[in-house]
Short mmCIF file of C-alpha atoms in Angstrom, two decimals:
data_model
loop_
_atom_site.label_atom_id
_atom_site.label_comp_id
_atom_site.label_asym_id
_atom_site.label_seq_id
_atom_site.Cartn_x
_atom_site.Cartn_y
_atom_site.Cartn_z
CA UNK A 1 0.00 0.00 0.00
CA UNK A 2 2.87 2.37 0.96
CA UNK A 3 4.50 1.47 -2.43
CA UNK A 4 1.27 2.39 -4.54
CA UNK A 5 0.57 5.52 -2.69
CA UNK A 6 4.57 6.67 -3.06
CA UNK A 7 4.40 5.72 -6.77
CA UNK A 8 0.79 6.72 -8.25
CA UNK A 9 0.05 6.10 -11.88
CA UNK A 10 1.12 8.74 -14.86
CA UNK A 11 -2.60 10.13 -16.21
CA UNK A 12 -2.94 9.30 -19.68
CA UNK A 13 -3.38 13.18 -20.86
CA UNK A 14 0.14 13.88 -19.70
CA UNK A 15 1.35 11.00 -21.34
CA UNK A 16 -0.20 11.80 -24.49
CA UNK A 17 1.01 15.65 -23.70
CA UNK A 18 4.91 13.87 -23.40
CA UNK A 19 4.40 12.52 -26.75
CA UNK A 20 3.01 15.72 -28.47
CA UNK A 21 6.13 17.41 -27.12
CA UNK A 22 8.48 14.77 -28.31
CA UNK A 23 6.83 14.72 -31.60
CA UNK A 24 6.83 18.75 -32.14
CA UNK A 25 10.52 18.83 -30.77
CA UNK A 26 11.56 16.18 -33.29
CA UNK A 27 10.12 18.16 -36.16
CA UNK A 28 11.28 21.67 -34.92
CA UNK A 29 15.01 20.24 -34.84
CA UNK A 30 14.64 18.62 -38.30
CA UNK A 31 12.89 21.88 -39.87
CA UNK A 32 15.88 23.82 -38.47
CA UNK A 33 18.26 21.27 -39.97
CA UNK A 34 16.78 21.24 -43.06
CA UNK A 35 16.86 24.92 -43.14
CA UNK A 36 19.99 25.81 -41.75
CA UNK A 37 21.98 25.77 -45.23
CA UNK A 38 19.53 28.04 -46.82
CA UNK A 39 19.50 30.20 -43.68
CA UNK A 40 23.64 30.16 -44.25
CA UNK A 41 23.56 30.74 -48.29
CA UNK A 42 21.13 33.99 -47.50
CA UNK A 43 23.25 35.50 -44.70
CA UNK A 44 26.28 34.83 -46.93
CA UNK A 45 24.98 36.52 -49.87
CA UNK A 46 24.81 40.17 -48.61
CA UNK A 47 28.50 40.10 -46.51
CA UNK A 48 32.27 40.94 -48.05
CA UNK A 49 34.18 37.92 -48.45
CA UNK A 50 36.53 38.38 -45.71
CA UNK A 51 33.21 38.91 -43.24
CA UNK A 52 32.20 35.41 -45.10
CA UNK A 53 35.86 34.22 -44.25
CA UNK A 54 36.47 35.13 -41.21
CA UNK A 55 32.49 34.20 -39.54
CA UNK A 56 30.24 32.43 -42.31
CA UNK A 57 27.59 31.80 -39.19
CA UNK A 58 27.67 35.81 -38.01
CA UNK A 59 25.45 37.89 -39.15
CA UNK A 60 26.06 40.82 -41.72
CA UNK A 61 26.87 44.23 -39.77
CA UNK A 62 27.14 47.66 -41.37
CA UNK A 63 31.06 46.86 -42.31
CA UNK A 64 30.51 43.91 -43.76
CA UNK A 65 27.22 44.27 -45.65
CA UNK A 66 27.46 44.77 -48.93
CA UNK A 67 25.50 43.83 -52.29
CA UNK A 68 28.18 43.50 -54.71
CA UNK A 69 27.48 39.78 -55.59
CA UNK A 70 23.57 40.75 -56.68
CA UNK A 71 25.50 43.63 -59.28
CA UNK A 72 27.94 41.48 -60.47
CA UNK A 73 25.05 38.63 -61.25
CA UNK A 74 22.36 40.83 -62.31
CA UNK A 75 25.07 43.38 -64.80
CA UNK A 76 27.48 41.13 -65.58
CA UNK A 77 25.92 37.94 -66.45
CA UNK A 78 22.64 36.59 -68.73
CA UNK A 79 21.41 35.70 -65.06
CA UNK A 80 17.59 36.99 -65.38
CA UNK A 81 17.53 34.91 -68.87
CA UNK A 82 18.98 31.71 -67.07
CA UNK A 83 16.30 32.31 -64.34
CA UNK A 84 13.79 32.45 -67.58
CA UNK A 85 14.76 29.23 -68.97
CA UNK A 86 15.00 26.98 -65.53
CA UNK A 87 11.18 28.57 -64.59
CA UNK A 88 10.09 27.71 -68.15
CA UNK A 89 11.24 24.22 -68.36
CA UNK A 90 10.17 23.32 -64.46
CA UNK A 91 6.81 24.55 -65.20
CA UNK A 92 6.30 23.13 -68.72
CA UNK A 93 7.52 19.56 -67.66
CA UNK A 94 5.49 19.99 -64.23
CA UNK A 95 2.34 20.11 -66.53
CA UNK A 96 3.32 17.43 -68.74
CA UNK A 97 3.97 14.89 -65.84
CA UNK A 98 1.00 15.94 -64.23
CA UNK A 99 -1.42 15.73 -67.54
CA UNK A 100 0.33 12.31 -68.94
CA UNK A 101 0.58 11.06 -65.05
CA UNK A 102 -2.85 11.23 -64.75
CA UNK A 103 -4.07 10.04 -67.74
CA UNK A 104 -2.30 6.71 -67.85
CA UNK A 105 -2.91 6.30 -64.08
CA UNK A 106 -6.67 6.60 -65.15
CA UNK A 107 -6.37 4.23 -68.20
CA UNK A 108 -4.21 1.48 -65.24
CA UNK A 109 -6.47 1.85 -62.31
CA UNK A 110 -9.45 2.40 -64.23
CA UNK A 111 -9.95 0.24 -67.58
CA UNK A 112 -9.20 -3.59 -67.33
CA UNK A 113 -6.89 -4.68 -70.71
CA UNK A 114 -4.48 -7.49 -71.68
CA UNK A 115 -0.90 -6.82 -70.25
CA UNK A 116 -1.96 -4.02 -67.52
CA UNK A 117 -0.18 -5.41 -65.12
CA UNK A 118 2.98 -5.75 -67.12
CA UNK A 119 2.83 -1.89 -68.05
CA UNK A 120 2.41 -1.18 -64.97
CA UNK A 121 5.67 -2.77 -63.68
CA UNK A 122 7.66 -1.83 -66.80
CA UNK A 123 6.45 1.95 -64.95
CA UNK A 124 7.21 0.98 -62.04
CA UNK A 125 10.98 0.06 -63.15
CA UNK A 126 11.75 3.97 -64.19
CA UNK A 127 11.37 4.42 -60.06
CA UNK A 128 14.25 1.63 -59.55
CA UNK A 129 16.71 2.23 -62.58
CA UNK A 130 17.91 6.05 -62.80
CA UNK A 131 17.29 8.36 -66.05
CA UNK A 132 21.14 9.14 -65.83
CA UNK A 133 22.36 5.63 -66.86
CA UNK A 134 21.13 6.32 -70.33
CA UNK A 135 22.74 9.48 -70.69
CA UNK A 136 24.48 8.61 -73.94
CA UNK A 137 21.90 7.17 -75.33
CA UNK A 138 19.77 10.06 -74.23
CA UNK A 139 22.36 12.63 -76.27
CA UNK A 140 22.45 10.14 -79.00
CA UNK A 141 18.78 10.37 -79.57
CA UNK A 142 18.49 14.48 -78.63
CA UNK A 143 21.41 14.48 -81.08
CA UNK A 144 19.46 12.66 -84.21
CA UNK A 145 16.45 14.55 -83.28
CA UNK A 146 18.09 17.84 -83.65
CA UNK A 147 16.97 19.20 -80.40
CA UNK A 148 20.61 19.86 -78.75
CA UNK A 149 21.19 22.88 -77.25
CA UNK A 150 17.20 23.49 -76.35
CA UNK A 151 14.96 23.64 -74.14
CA UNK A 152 12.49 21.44 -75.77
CA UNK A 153 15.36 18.51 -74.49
CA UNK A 154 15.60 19.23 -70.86
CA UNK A 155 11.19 19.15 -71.05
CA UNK A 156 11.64 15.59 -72.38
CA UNK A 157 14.09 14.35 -69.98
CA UNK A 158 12.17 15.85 -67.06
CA UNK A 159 8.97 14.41 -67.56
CA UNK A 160 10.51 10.85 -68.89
CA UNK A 161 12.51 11.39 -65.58
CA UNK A 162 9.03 12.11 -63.13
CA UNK A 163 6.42 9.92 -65.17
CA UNK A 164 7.08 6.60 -63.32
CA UNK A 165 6.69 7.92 -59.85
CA UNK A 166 3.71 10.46 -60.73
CA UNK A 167 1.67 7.32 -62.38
CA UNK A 168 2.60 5.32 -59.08
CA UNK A 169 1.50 7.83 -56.79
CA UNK A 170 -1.52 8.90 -58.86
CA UNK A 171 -3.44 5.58 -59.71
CA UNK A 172 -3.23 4.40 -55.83
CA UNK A 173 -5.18 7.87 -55.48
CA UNK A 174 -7.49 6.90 -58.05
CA UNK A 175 -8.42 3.27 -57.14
CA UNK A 176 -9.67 5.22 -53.86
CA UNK A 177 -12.09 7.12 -55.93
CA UNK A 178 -15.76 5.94 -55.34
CA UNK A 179 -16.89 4.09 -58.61
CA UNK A 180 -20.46 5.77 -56.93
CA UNK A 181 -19.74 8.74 -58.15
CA UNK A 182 -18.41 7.24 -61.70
CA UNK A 183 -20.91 5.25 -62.30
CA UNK A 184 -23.59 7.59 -61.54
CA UNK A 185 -21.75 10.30 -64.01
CA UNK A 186 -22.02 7.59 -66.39
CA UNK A 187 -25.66 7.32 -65.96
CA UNK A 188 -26.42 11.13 -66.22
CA UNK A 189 -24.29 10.89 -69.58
CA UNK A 190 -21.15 12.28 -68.95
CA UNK A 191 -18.40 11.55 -71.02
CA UNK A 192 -15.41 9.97 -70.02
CA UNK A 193 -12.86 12.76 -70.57
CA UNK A 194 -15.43 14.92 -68.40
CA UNK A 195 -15.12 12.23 -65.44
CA UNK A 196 -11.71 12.28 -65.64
CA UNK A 197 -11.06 15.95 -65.66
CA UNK A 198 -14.28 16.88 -63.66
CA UNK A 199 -14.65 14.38 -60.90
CA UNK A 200 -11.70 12.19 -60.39
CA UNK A 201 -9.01 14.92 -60.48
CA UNK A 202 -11.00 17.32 -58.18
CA UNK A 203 -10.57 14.39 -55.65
CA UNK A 204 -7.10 13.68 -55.87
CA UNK A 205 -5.58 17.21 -55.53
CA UNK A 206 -3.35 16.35 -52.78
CA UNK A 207 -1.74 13.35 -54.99
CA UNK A 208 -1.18 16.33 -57.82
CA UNK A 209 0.16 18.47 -54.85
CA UNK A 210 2.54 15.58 -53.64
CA UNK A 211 3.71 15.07 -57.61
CA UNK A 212 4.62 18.77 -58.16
CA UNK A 213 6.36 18.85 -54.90
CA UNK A 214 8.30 15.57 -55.90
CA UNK A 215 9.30 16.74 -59.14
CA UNK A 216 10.18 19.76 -59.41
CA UNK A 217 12.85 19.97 -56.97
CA UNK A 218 15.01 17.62 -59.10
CA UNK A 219 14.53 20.00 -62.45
CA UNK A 220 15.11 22.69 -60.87
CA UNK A 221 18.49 21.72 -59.17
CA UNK A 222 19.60 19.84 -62.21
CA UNK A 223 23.15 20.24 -63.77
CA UNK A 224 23.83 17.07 -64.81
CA UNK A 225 21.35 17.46 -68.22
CA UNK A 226 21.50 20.83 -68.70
CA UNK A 227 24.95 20.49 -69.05
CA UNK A 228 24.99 17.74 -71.58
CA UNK A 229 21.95 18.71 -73.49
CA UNK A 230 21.77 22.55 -73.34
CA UNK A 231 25.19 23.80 -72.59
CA UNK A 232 24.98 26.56 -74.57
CA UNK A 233 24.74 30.66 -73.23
CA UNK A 234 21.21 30.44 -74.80
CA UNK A 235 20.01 27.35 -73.11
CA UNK A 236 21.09 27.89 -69.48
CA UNK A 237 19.64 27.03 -66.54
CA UNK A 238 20.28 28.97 -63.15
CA UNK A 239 22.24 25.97 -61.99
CA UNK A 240 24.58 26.09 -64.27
CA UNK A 241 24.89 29.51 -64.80
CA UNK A 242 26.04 29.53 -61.74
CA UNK A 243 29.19 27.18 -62.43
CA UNK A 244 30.81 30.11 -63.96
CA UNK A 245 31.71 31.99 -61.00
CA UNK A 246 33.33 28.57 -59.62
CA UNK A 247 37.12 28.95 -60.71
CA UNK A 248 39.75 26.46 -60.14
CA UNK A 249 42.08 28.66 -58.43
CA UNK A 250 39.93 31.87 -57.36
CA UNK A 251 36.09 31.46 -56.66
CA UNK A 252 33.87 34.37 -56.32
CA UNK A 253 31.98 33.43 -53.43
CA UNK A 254 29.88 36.64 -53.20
CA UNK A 255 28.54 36.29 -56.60
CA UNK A 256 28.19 32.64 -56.07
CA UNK A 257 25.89 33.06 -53.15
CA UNK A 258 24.44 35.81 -55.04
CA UNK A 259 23.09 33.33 -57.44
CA UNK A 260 22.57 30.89 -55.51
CA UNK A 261 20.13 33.31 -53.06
CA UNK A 262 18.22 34.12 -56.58
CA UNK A 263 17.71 30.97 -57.38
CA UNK A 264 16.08 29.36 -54.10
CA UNK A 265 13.68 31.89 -53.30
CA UNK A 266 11.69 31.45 -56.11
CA UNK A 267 11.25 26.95 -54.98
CA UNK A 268 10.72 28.01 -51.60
CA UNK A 269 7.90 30.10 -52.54
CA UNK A 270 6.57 27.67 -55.05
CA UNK A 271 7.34 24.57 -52.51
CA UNK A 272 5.09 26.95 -49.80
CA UNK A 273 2.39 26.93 -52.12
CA UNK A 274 2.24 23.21 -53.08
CA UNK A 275 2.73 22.54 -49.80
CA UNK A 276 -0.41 24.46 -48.45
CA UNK A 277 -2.76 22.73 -51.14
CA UNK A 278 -1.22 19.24 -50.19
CA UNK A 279 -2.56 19.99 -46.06
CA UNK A 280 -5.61 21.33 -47.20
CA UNK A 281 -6.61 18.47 -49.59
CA UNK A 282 -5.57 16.15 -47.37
CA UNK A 283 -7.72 17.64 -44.53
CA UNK A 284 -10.51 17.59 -46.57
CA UNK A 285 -10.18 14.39 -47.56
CA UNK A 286 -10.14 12.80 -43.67
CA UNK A 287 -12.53 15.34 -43.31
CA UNK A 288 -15.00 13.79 -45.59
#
């Protein structure tokens, strides 16, 4: 008795409490993990490069702040047309995984037919075997095509390059669908293409919000392809314009950081975005 009443049991709410606090500690250390590097390249961006030298972590004063890196990247450079062509090709091959994604996830998960489940592995092997082991065939084929040295190349890789993994993730969403509220389209007379584009997709926004988030990091932050397909001063992409202020003896790290500051803010504001339409559609979803 003396035992129980020293030692009396932990209530379940602060147990649960414990765990909450474990749980938003875990994520606030991983957020500020993930985010440190950014947090670095930003500070970086606007110091001298002896302040960056002598404390990279400190944070700009009136000595040492200075802006010389955004002049020398926005006067000096094609930066702004760079910037052009890496939001142009994201976008374009964000729409083309997402349209062709969908659609053949519909035709799989929807429409029984002889050797379904053989396309879908042979889709499901472009997850396992990486786009960049076929990089000279790749340029062999860009090469016969004529499309070297444009942007119409890096579009093709990309969505090649995202297409497995958006049909994956997209037909699981769509064999969750009700076939209620197909089959009654059906009888009211709606078309197919109407179901697809009116009711199904409407349902599975946060599997189109998950996609875009999954695939346009990678084209954005590419410089293996653009450098082998669209090398040229025409065809840059921000990540590789940004090679050219990497020297092998003298690297100007102000410019670098510059760039490199340009460059993220835009995916952190698109990743925001994306992000906020994957929570909501997922809350409505549990929800209803």
């Amino acid at each position: 008795m003396t035992a129980i009443a020293m030692n009396p049991p932990v209530p379940l709410a602060s147990r649960f409490d414990l765990g909450r606090l474990m749980v938003h500690a875990t994520l606030i250390a991983y957020t500020v993990l993930a985010l440190f590097p950014i947090a670095l390249i930003l500070i970086n961006s606007v110091k001298s490069r002896a302040a960056i030298f002598d404390d990279p972590l400190a944070l700009p004063t009136m000595e040492s702040l200075t802006f010389i890196g955004f002049q020398k990247v926005l006067a000096s450079t094609n930066f702004l047309l760079y910037f052009g062509n890496s939001l142009y090709v994201t976008l374009v091959a964000l729409l083309c995984i997402v349209l062709f994604g969908a659609m053949a996830a519909w035709a799989l998960s929807e429409y029984s037919f002889m050797g379904n489940r053989v396309l879908t592995l042979f889709l499901a092997l472009g997850i396992m075997i990486p786009i960049r082991l076929g990089t000279v065939s790749i340029l062999e084929l860009m090469v016969k095509l004529d499309l070297v040295n444009t942007l119409a190349a890096l579009i093709l890789v990309y969505t090649a390059q995202g297409l497995p993994l958006a049909i994956m993730i997209l037909s699981e969403f769509m064999r969750q669908v009700p076939s209620e509220l197909k089959d009654a389209a059906r009888c009211d007379g709606v078309g197919e293409v109407r179901i697809f584009f009116q009711v199904v997709l409407p349902l599975i926004r946060p599997a189109i919000a998950t996609v875009a988030v999954f695939t346009m990091i990678p084209a954005w932050n590419d410089l293996w392809f653009p450098l082998i397909l669209a090398p040229s001063d025409r065809t840059k992409t921000v990540t590789l314009g940004v090679q050219q202020f990497i020297g092998q003896y003298v690297t100007d790290w102000n410019s670098v950081l510059a760039a490199l500051s340009l460059a993220v803010i835009p995916m952190l504001i698109l990743y925001a975005v994306f992000s906020r339409q994957l929570i909501r559609g997922l809350t409505a979803g549990a929800v209803k």
